[in-house]
Structures are given as structure tokens and as C-alpha cells.
Coordinates of C-alpha atoms in Angstrom, one line a residue:
Chain A
X1 CA -32.7 -0.2 -7.8
X2 CA -34.3 2.5 -5.5
X3 CA -32.8 4.7 -3.2
X4 CA -33.5 6.7 -0.5
X5 CA -31.9 9.1 1.9
X6 CA -28.8 9.4 -0.6
X7 CA -27.2 12.3 1.7
X8 CA -27.2 11.0 5.3
X9 CA -25.4 13.0 7.9
X10 CA -21.7 12.0 8.5
X11 CA -22.6 9.7 11.8
X12 CA -25.5 7.8 10.3
X13 CA -25.8 4.2 10.1
X14 CA -26.1 3.4 6.0
X15 CA -27.7 0.0 5.4
X16 CA -27.3 -1.3 1.9
X17 CA -29.5 -4.2 1.0
X18 CA -28.6 -6.5 -2.0
X19 CA -32.0 -8.9 -2.8
X20 CA -33.8 -9.8 -5.9
X21 CA -37.3 -9.6 -3.9
X22 CA -38.6 -6.4 -3.9
X23 CA -40.7 -7.7 -1.1
X24 CA -37.7 -7.8 1.3
X25 CA -36.8 -4.3 0.5
X26 CA -40.3 -3.2 1.3
X27 CA -39.9 -5.4 4.7
X28 CA -36.7 -3.9 5.5
X29 CA -37.4 -0.4 4.3
X30 CA -40.6 -0.8 6.7
X31 CA -38.5 -2.1 9.5
X32 CA -36.1 1.3 9.6
X33 CA -38.8 3.7 8.7
X34 CA -39.2 4.9 12.2
X35 CA -35.1 5.0 12.4
X36 CA -34.3 8.9 11.4
X37 CA -30.3 8.1 11.7
X38 CA -30.5 5.3 9.4
X39 CA -30.3 5.4 5.6
X40 CA -31.6 2.9 3.5
X41 CA -30.4 1.8 -0.1
X42 CA -31.7 -1.3 -2.3
X43 CA -30.3 -2.7 -4.8
X44 CA -31.8 -5.9 -6.4
X45 CA -29.1 -6.6 -9.0
X46 CA -26.1 -8.5 -7.7
X47 CA -23.9 -7.5 -10.7
X48 CA -24.2 -4.0 -10.6
X49 CA -24.2 -4.1 -6.2
X50 CA -20.5 -3.3 -6.2
X51 CA -20.8 0.1 -8.5
X52 CA -23.8 0.8 -5.9
X53 CA -21.8 0.1 -2.7
X54 CA -18.6 2.4 -4.1
X55 CA -21.0 5.0 -4.1
X56 CA -23.3 5.0 -1.5
X57 CA -20.4 3.6 1.1
X58 CA -22.5 1.5 3.3
X59 CA -21.9 0.7 6.9
X60 CA -23.5 -2.3 7.0
X61 CA -24.5 -4.9 4.4
X62 CA -27.3 -7.3 4.4
X63 CA -27.8 -9.4 1.7
X64 CA -29.6 -12.5 0.4
X65 CA -27.8 -16.0 -0.2
X66 CA -29.9 -17.1 -3.5
X67 CA -30.2 -14.6 -6.1
X68 CA -30.8 -15.5 -10.0
X69 CA -27.5 -14.0 -11.2
X70 CA -25.2 -14.7 -8.4
X71 CA -24.1 -16.8 -5.6
X72 CA -24.7 -15.2 -2.5
X73 CA -21.1 -16.4 -1.1
X74 CA -19.5 -15.4 -4.3
X75 CA -21.1 -11.7 -3.9
X76 CA -19.5 -11.7 -0.1
X77 CA -16.3 -12.7 -1.8
X78 CA -16.7 -9.9 -4.2
X79 CA -17.7 -7.7 -1.3
X80 CA -14.2 -8.5 0.6
X81 CA -12.2 -8.0 -2.3
X82 CA -13.3 -4.5 -3.1
X83 CA -11.4 -1.6 -1.3
X84 CA -14.5 0.3 0.0
X85 CA -16.6 -2.5 1.7
X86 CA -13.5 -5.1 2.3
X87 CA -14.3 -4.3 5.9
X88 CA -18.0 -3.4 6.2
X89 CA -19.9 -6.1 8.2
X90 CA -22.1 -8.1 6.4
X91 CA -25.3 -9.7 7.6
X92 CA -26.4 -12.7 5.3
X93 CA -30.2 -12.4 5.0
X94 CA -31.3 -15.9 4.1
X95 CA -34.2 -18.6 4.2
X96 CA -32.0 -21.5 4.9
X97 CA -31.8 -22.4 8.3
X98 CA -29.1 -25.3 7.8
X99 CA -25.7 -24.9 10.1
X100 CA -23.7 -25.9 7.4
X101 CA -24.7 -22.9 5.0
X102 CA -24.5 -20.7 8.3
X103 CA -21.1 -21.9 8.7
X104 CA -20.3 -21.6 5.0
X105 CA -21.3 -17.9 5.1
X106 CA -19.1 -16.7 8.0
X107 CA -16.1 -18.9 6.2
X108 CA -16.5 -16.6 3.2
X109 CA -16.6 -13.2 5.1
X110 CA -19.9 -12.6 6.6
X111 CA -20.2 -11.4 10.0
X112 CA -23.5 -12.2 10.9
X113 CA -26.3 -14.5 9.7
X114 CA -30.2 -13.8 9.8
X115 CA -33.0 -16.4 8.8
X116 CA -35.6 -14.3 6.8
X117 CA -37.7 -12.5 8.3
X118 CA -36.3 -11.7 11.7
X119 CA -38.2 -9.4 13.8
X120 CA -38.1 -5.9 13.3
X121 CA -36.5 -5.1 16.8
X122 CA -33.7 -7.9 16.0
X123 CA -32.8 -6.3 12.6
X124 CA -32.4 -2.7 13.9
X125 CA -30.6 -3.8 17.3
X126 CA -27.9 -6.1 14.8
X127 CA -27.9 -3.3 12.3
X128 CA -26.6 -0.7 14.7
X129 CA -24.2 -3.0 16.6
X130 CA -22.6 -3.9 13.6
X131 CA -22.6 -0.4 12.0
X132 CA -21.0 0.8 15.4
X133 CA -18.4 -1.6 15.1
X134 CA -17.5 -0.4 11.6
X135 CA -17.5 3.1 12.4
X136 CA -15.2 2.7 15.5
X137 CA -12.8 0.8 13.1
X138 CA -12.8 3.6 10.7
X139 CA -11.9 6.0 13.2
X140 CA -9.1 3.9 14.5
X141 CA -7.8 3.4 11.1
X142 CA -7.9 7.4 10.9
X143 CA -6.2 7.7 14.2
X144 CA -3.9 5.2 13.3
X145 CA -2.8 6.9 10.1
X146 CA -2.7 10.1 11.5
X147 CA -0.4 8.7 14.0
X148 CA 1.8 7.1 11.6
X149 CA 1.9 10.6 9.4
X150 CA 3.2 12.2 12.4
X151 CA 6.2 9.3 12.6
X152 CA 7.0 9.9 9.1
X153 CA 7.1 13.3 9.7
X154 CA 9.4 13.3 13.0
X155 CA 11.7 10.6 10.8
X156 CA 12.4 13.4 7.8
X157 CA 13.2 15.9 10.3
X158 CA 15.5 13.5 11.7
X159 CA 17.1 13.0 7.9
X160 CA 17.1 16.6 7.8
X161 CA 19.7 16.8 10.6
X162 CA 21.9 14.4 8.8
X163 CA 25.0 15.6 7.2
X164 CA 25.3 15.6 3.4
X165 CA 28.0 13.0 2.0
X166 CA 31.7 14.6 1.8
X167 CA 33.6 14.2 -1.3
X168 CA 37.1 15.4 -0.1
X169 CA 39.3 13.4 2.1
X170 CA 38.2 12.0 4.6
X171 CA 35.1 11.4 2.3
X172 CA 31.6 9.7 3.6
X173 CA 29.0 7.9 2.3
X174 CA 26.1 6.7 4.4
X175 CA 22.7 4.7 4.3
X176 CA 19.8 5.6 6.8
X177 CA 16.5 4.2 6.8
X178 CA 14.0 4.7 9.7
X179 CA 11.9 2.0 10.9
X180 CA 8.4 2.2 10.9
X181 CA 7.9 3.1 14.5
X182 CA 11.0 5.1 13.9
X183 CA 14.1 4.2 16.1
X184 CA 16.5 6.5 17.8
X185 CA 19.4 6.2 15.5
X186 CA 21.5 9.4 14.4
X187 CA 24.8 10.0 13.1
X188 CA 27.1 13.1 12.0
X189 CA 30.8 14.0 11.4
X190 CA 32.4 17.5 11.2
X191 CA 35.6 19.3 11.2
X192 CA 36.6 20.0 15.0
X193 CA 39.8 22.1 13.7
X194 CA 41.8 21.7 10.3
X195 CA 43.7 18.6 11.6
X196 CA 40.9 16.8 13.3
X197 CA 37.7 15.2 12.0
X198 CA 35.2 13.7 14.4
X199 CA 32.5 11.2 13.5
X200 CA 29.8 9.4 15.3
X201 CA 26.8 7.7 15.4
X202 CA 24.6 6.9 18.1
X203 CA 21.4 4.9 18.8
X204 CA 18.7 5.4 21.7
X205 CA 17.2 2.4 23.2
X206 CA 13.6 1.4 22.3
X207 CA 11.3 3.0 19.3
X208 CA 9.3 5.8 19.1
X209 CA 9.3 9.6 19.0
X210 CA 10.6 10.0 22.6
X211 CA 13.6 7.9 21.3
X212 CA 14.3 9.8 18.0
X213 CA 13.6 13.5 20.4
X214 CA 16.5 11.9 22.8
X215 CA 18.7 11.1 19.8
X216 CA 18.2 14.7 18.0
X217 CA 19.0 16.2 21.5
X218 CA 22.4 14.4 21.6
X219 CA 23.2 15.1 17.8
X220 CA 22.6 19.0 18.6
X221 CA 25.3 18.9 21.5
X222 CA 27.6 17.0 19.4
X223 CA 27.2 18.9 16.5
X224 CA 27.1 22.6 18.1
X225 CA 30.3 21.2 20.1
X226 CA 28.6 22.6 23.4
X227 CA 30.0 20.0 26.1
X228 CA 31.3 22.2 29.0
X229 CA 34.8 21.8 29.9
X230 CA 35.5 18.5 27.5
X231 CA 38.0 18.4 24.9
X232 CA 36.3 17.1 21.9
X233 CA 39.3 15.6 20.3
X234 CA 39.3 13.2 23.4
X235 CA 36.6 10.3 22.3
X236 CA 36.8 9.2 26.3
X237 CA 36.3 12.6 27.7
X238 CA 33.3 13.2 25.1
X239 CA 31.4 10.1 26.3
X240 CA 32.2 11.0 30.0
X241 CA 30.7 14.4 29.2
X242 CA 27.8 12.9 27.3
X243 CA 27.2 10.2 30.1
X244 CA 27.4 13.3 32.8
X245 CA 24.6 15.1 30.6
X246 CA 22.3 12.5 29.3
X247 CA 21.6 10.6 32.8
X248 CA 18.6 8.2 31.8
X249 CA 16.9 9.1 35.1
X250 CA 16.2 12.5 33.7
X251 CA 15.6 11.4 30.5
X252 CA 12.6 8.9 30.7
X253 CA 14.5 6.3 31.6
X254 CA 16.3 6.0 28.2
X255 CA 20.0 5.4 27.5
X256 CA 22.1 5.4 24.5
X257 CA 25.1 3.8 22.5
X258 CA 27.6 5.6 20.5
X259 CA 30.8 5.3 18.7
X260 CA 32.9 8.3 18.3
X261 CA 35.8 8.7 16.5
X262 CA 38.4 11.3 16.0
X263 CA 40.8 11.5 12.9
X264 CA 44.0 12.8 13.0
X265 CA 45.3 14.2 9.5
X266 CA 48.7 14.6 10.1
X267 CA 49.5 11.7 12.6
X268 CA 47.4 9.7 10.1
X269 CA 45.9 8.2 13.4
X270 CA 42.2 7.3 14.6
X271 CA 41.5 7.4 18.1
X272 CA 38.0 6.4 19.3
X273 CA 35.6 5.3 22.1
X274 CA 32.7 3.2 22.6
X275 CA 29.9 3.7 24.8
X276 CA 28.1 0.2 24.5
X277 CA 27.8 0.7 20.9
X278 CA 28.7 -2.4 18.4
X279 CA 32.1 -2.1 17.3
X280 CA 32.9 0.1 13.9
X281 CA 34.6 -2.1 11.2
X282 CA 38.0 -0.7 10.1
X283 CA 39.4 -2.2 6.6
X284 CA 43.0 -0.9 6.7
X285 CA 46.3 -1.9 4.6
X286 CA 48.4 -0.7 1.8
X287 CA 45.9 -1.7 -0.8
X288 CA 42.5 -3.6 -0.9
X289 CA 44.3 -6.7 -1.4
X290 CA 46.4 -6.9 1.7
X291 CA 44.2 -4.9 3.5
X292 CA 43.1 -6.2 6.9
X293 CA 39.9 -6.0 9.0
X294 CA 40.0 -4.6 12.6
X295 CA 37.1 -4.6 14.9
X296 CA 37.3 -1.0 16.6
X297 CA 35.8 -1.0 20.3
X298 CA 36.7 0.0 23.9
X299 CA 34.4 -1.8 26.1
X300 CA 32.3 1.4 27.4
X301 CA 29.2 0.8 29.2
X302 CA 25.8 2.7 27.3
X303 CA 25.6 6.1 28.1
X304 CA 23.5 7.4 30.4
X305 CA 22.9 4.4 32.6
X306 CA 25.5 4.6 35.2
X307 CA 27.1 7.6 36.4
X308 CA 30.6 7.8 37.1
X309 CA 31.2 5.5 34.6
X310 CA 34.9 5.1 32.7
X311 CA 35.3 5.2 29.1
X312 CA 38.6 4.3 27.4
X313 CA 40.3 6.0 24.4
X314 CA 41.7 3.4 21.8
X315 CA 43.9 4.4 18.6
X316 CA 45.1 2.8 15.6
X317 CA 47.1 4.0 12.4
X318 CA 45.3 4.5 9.1
X319 CA 47.3 3.2 6.3
X320 CA 46.9 4.1 2.7
X321 CA 43.9 2.1 2.0
X322 CA 41.4 2.9 4.8
X323 CA 37.7 2.5 5.3
X324 CA 35.5 2.8 8.3
X325 CA 32.0 1.6 8.7
X326 CA 29.9 2.7 11.7
X327 CA 26.5 1.1 12.2
X328 CA 23.8 0.4 14.6
X329 CA 22.5 -2.7 15.6
X330 CA 19.2 -2.6 13.3
X331 CA 21.7 -3.5 10.8
X332 CA 22.3 -6.5 11.3
X333 CA 19.9 -7.8 14.1
X334 CA 17.4 -9.3 11.2
X335 CA 16.0 -12.6 11.1
X336 CA 17.0 -14.9 8.0
X337 CA 14.3 -15.9 6.4
X338 CA 15.2 -19.3 4.9
X339 CA 16.7 -20.7 8.4
X340 CA 14.3 -18.5 10.9
X341 CA 17.5 -17.6 12.8
X342 CA 19.2 -14.5 13.9
X343 CA 21.9 -13.2 11.5
X344 CA 24.8 -12.4 13.6
X345 CA 27.6 -9.9 13.8
X346 CA 29.9 -11.8 12.1
X347 CA 27.8 -12.5 9.2
X348 CA 27.4 -8.7 8.9
X349 CA 31.1 -8.2 9.4
X350 CA 31.9 -10.0 6.6
X351 CA 29.5 -8.8 4.3
X352 CA 31.1 -5.3 4.8
X353 CA 34.4 -6.3 4.7
X354 CA 33.9 -7.9 1.0
X355 CA 32.2 -4.7 0.2
X356 CA 35.1 -2.6 1.2
X357 CA 37.8 -5.1 -0.5
X358 CA 35.9 -4.8 -3.9
X359 CA 37.0 -2.2 -5.7
X360 CA 33.8 -2.4 -8.2
X361 CA 31.6 -1.3 -5.2
X362 CA 30.1 2.0 -5.3
X363 CA 27.1 2.3 -3.8
X364 CA 26.8 1.7 0.3
X365 CA 23.0 1.4 -0.2
X366 CA 24.2 -2.4 -1.6
X367 CA 24.9 -3.2 1.9
X368 CA 21.5 -2.5 2.7
X369 CA 19.9 -4.4 0.1
X370 CA 21.6 -7.5 0.4
X371 CA 20.5 -7.4 4.2
X372 CA 17.1 -6.9 3.1
X373 CA 17.3 -9.7 0.9
X374 CA 18.5 -12.0 3.4
X375 CA 15.7 -11.1 5.6
X376 CA 13.1 -11.0 2.8
X377 CA 11.7 -7.9 3.7
X378 CA 11.9 -4.2 2.4
X379 CA 11.2 -2.9 5.7
X380 CA 13.6 -3.4 9.0
X381 CA 12.7 -3.7 12.2
X382 CA 14.7 -1.1 13.4
X383 CA 16.5 1.7 12.0
X384 CA 19.3 1.0 9.4
X385 CA 22.2 3.1 10.1
X386 CA 25.7 2.5 8.1
X387 CA 28.2 5.5 7.8
X388 CA 31.4 4.9 5.8
X389 CA 34.6 6.9 6.2
X390 CA 37.3 6.8 3.5
X391 CA 40.5 8.4 4.7
Chain B
X1 CA 8.0 -14.1 25.1
X2 CA 7.0 -16.1 28.1
X3 CA 7.9 -15.1 31.6
X4 CA 7.5 -17.3 34.5
X5 CA 7.7 -16.3 38.1
X6 CA 8.6 -18.3 41.1
X7 CA 10.2 -18.0 44.4
X8 CA 12.5 -20.4 45.8
X9 CA 13.4 -19.7 49.5
X10 CA 13.7 -16.0 49.5
X11 CA 15.1 -15.5 45.9
X12 CA 12.1 -14.1 43.3
X13 CA 13.3 -16.3 40.6
X14 CA 11.9 -14.9 36.5
X15 CA 12.5 -17.5 33.6
X16 CA 12.1 -15.5 30.4
X17 CA 11.5 -17.3 27.3
X18 CA 11.7 -16.2 23.5
X19 CA 12.3 -12.6 22.7
X20 CA 12.5 -9.4 25.1
X21 CA 12.3 -6.4 22.3
X22 CA 10.1 -3.3 22.1
X23 CA 6.8 -5.6 21.6
X24 CA 7.5 -7.4 24.9
X25 CA 9.6 -5.9 27.3
X26 CA 6.8 -3.6 28.5
X27 CA 4.8 -6.6 29.4
X28 CA 7.6 -8.3 31.0
X29 CA 8.4 -4.8 32.8
X30 CA 5.0 -4.9 34.3
X31 CA 4.9 -8.4 35.8
X32 CA 8.1 -7.9 37.1
X33 CA 7.2 -4.5 38.8
X34 CA 4.2 -6.4 40.1
X35 CA 6.3 -9.1 41.8
X36 CA 9.0 -7.3 43.3
X37 CA 6.8 -4.7 44.8
X38 CA 4.9 -7.5 46.1
X39 CA 7.8 -9.7 47.1
X40 CA 10.5 -7.0 48.5
X41 CA 13.5 -10.0 47.9
X42 CA 16.3 -10.5 45.7
X43 CA 15.8 -11.6 42.4
X44 CA 17.6 -13.8 40.0
X45 CA 16.8 -13.3 36.2
X46 CA 17.2 -16.9 34.4
X47 CA 17.9 -16.4 30.6
X48 CA 18.5 -19.5 29.7
X49 CA 15.6 -19.6 27.0
X50 CA 16.1 -16.1 25.9
X51 CA 16.6 -16.1 22.3
X52 CA 17.2 -12.2 22.0
X53 CA 17.0 -9.1 23.6
X54 CA 16.5 -5.8 21.8
X55 CA 17.8 -2.1 23.4
X56 CA 14.3 -2.0 24.6
X57 CA 14.9 -5.3 26.8
X58 CA 18.2 -3.9 28.2
X59 CA 16.4 -1.0 29.1
X60 CA 13.8 -2.8 31.1
X61 CA 16.6 -5.0 32.6
X62 CA 18.4 -2.2 33.9
X63 CA 15.4 -0.5 35.2
X64 CA 14.4 -3.3 37.3
X65 CA 17.8 -3.6 38.5
X66 CA 18.3 -0.3 39.6
X67 CA 15.0 -0.5 41.5
X68 CA 15.6 -4.2 43.0
X69 CA 19.2 -2.5 44.2
X70 CA 17.8 0.9 45.6
X71 CA 15.4 -1.8 47.9
X72 CA 18.7 -3.0 49.0
X73 CA 18.4 -6.3 47.8
X74 CA 20.8 -8.6 45.4
X75 CA 20.0 -8.5 41.3
X76 CA 21.1 -11.3 39.4
X77 CA 21.6 -12.7 35.8
X78 CA 22.2 -16.3 34.7
X79 CA 22.7 -19.0 31.8
X80 CA 22.9 -16.1 28.9
X81 CA 22.9 -18.1 25.5
X82 CA 25.8 -17.0 23.3
X83 CA 24.0 -14.6 21.2
X84 CA 22.6 -12.8 24.1
X85 CA 26.0 -12.7 26.2
X86 CA 27.5 -11.1 23.0
X87 CA 24.8 -8.2 23.2
X88 CA 25.5 -7.8 27.2
X89 CA 29.3 -7.7 26.0
X90 CA 28.8 -5.0 23.6
X91 CA 26.7 -2.8 25.6
X92 CA 29.1 -3.0 28.4
X93 CA 26.2 -4.4 30.9
X94 CA 28.6 -7.1 32.3
X95 CA 30.3 -4.7 33.7
X96 CA 27.4 -3.1 35.7
X97 CA 25.2 -6.2 36.5
X98 CA 26.2 -9.3 38.4
X99 CA 26.0 -12.4 36.0
X100 CA 26.3 -16.3 36.5
X101 CA 27.1 -18.6 34.5
X102 CA 24.1 -20.7 35.8
X103 CA 20.9 -20.9 37.9
X104 CA 23.2 -22.8 40.8
X105 CA 26.1 -20.5 40.5
X106 CA 23.7 -17.5 41.0
X107 CA 21.6 -19.2 43.9
X108 CA 24.9 -19.9 45.5
X109 CA 25.9 -16.1 45.3
X110 CA 22.5 -14.9 46.6

């Protein structure tokens, strides 16, 4: 192995040649000698070339097809399986001119094919072309990683705003998992006064940082109880107040759905209102065995869509054994792996009911794990939010 | 998602096929906006072949509805599949948009 230009500049083209013939290396070296921005490395031994490549970090690989110790196509596959070279353009340099050999090279993962020995101008032009494409790919990957990191930071911020589970009555448990692109889910609960406990979950339309920002804004308004002239114990008033405050025309065309409920500990009553949100699930009765499921909705429209909308407050009694589940549509809008069809709200409701009635069930995350298995995918496409309130 | 846009008489009819979600709705919005600005006519979205709509898709439909209505034309939807209709019910969109059972019924009102 011979080495030259071991410390190329950052934006240099780095060519690695693998060929058992020194004469080919000399020819390439001669061709590149007047190109100051091209660093050249030669390795005559295909057995050790992966180590050389991992050290040299080529931006383009030139390689022979016929070598004594290793078949050239096998080497192409090795490069593709190696992290540092899996996306580096490979130009096969061969004395064979048959179309079948060329096709096989491309099928193995090569990016280009040159018949030995091509004109100097052509070699340089192709090396520059492939190297430029690879450098652009690296830059794009880096930008994508930076963006993903920012999304992860935004998701961490959303998570930091979520309240800690409560152990007293009413007690709360929740499971929240932001999607890769970050959805617009958030939720919360707090005591309005000594008798009234508020709980809410919202989902901003679409994905991304914009949706998360609006979600956080709404959460802050609810947490700080700062809706002027609104009685926070009256769910329909709260939704009306939010609808007037967060008009979609003023918030980049975004609207959100929300389920907002208030539990009166003295009257043992839950009043609630929905702004376009999936119905909350209440499992309610004297004991688990005799409890019944009720879907809590009030037919309101999404918040911010239209001015002057009416929202209704509905009320229900809370029995001795009572569990409430509020969630976002990301929890059930999944594709069932085994059938390729969409899962349904009814399927989700049945799963939640079974969990609520199961005395041995302790971890709300079990529901998330079951749904993950149904879609046969660890990551959810939309935010997954599920809040359990036990009265 | 596939979208086919035709004009029958004076009504712009867009048939949407597949899934309307965060990935596909921007394309649908661009195509529809171009057609709406060019035609300046009533608009019917035929959703007979729409299998799924996410909140991002709902957002686009609402924006289009507002745009068409603000230019003084009628905006209607028709032929919602059961699963899509459930999403429109839950979101409350059935209360703020004109929805017909099928294309013929919609055109009869337009």
C-alpha cells in the first residue's frame, strides 16, 4: 500500500483505489497529479482495504473487478455493509466490457463503471461528479440530524410541561410518546379550588414544531387559568373562551381538538365538554365487575375553526369504582399489521375497557405496548397520549 | 393519495383517493388552490375513495372551504366512507360543512 496526501482539506475529494496492479495505481496517480484538491490513496490488498477506507474516509472509491484474493463484486458488497463506506460512490474499473458484467456490478451496489483505462479527463470528471454527490449527501444527512435533534429537544420541552402523576384522589396516570415529527398533543390537570378538579387533553392539527408551539401556548393559558371572564369550572365556557382566543386565522391556519372536564368532589359529578375531540371513555360502577362503559362527548367543533360556535356542557355521576380515559386520535389511528386495515375507535375502546376492569392491570403503558404490537411498530406515526384519572 | 380534478357544468369536482394526512395534504392543497383560483366556481369534493383523513387533512379541507365560501361560491363534500364520516362526526365538521350522501345529491344542491 502506498499513501499520499493523508491530511486532505475538509472539502477535498478523496479517492481510494483498490487494485492488485501497481501499474494501475501509477496511471491514476498520474492522471490526478495536477488536481490539488484531489487526495489519492491506493490499496493493493482487498483483504485489508476496509480498514484502510475506515481510516482514509474516501469520498469516492475506484476499484478493480478481478483481483487474486477477492472477487471484486464481493468487495463491493463488503463496502456496502461497512458503515463508513456504505454510501460512498463506487466506480468499478475493469477490463471487461460485457454488458452483463456491468449490469451485475450495478446490481451489487456499484455506482459507475469504467473500462480500463479511460481517458484522464473522463476519470477526473467522473470522480468529481460522484464525490460532489456524496459530499452533498453527507451535508444533507448532517442537516437532517440537526433538525431531528431540534425536534427531540422540542419534544423534551413538551414533556417537561406535563404534570407529575397524582397519587391522592383523584389519582392520575399517563402515557405520552411524541411521534418522530412531533405532534401537537399535550394535557394537564389541576385543582381549580378545593372542590373542583380540572383535566384536559388537546391535540393540535398536523405535525411539527408549529403544532407543538400552539399546543404549549394553549396549555400555558389553561395552567395559568388566564382566560379572562371565563369560569374554569364550566367546560363549555372554557371551550368558548379558547375558541375566541385561538382563532385559526391568527395561528397559522391551525386548529386543535380538546376534551375538558371538571370533577366536583362534593357532588361526585363530572361535567365536560368536547371541541372536536374523540370521546373520553368512562368505566363507571359500584365495583369493577358491575361497572359500565360510557363514551363522554358533547358534539362540539374543533377549536379555532369558526367564530361564535356553541359548546355544550354534559354531566354524569361518578360511582364508587370509576376510571376516566382521555386520549388523542394518535392512540388508535394506526394500521393493523396483520390485515393492512385501519384499527378503529371501537377496538381501542374495547381494549381500554378491558384494562380498566382488570384488577391486576397496573401500568397504563401496557395499553400503549399492546397497540404497538398490533401495528407491529415501536414508533407511532402521531403523538400517543393517554391520560387515566381514577376518581 | 391521488386527486382527480374535473369540471362538470359549472362545478369543480375533485375526487380524492387514498389517505389524506400530513404527508399528502400539502400536495392536495396546492393542486386545489390552483384549480380554485383558476376556475372561480362552486367546489365539490368527492370523498368516495378517501380511506383515511388525519387532522392535517381536515385542516386543508377547512381552509379550502373558507376560501371558496369567501369568494361567494358553494363548497360541498360527498360520499364519505363510514370511517371518514366518523372522523367528521367527532371533529364536529358535520356541523360546519355541507355534506351530501352522494355525488348526485350534492350536484342537485349546487
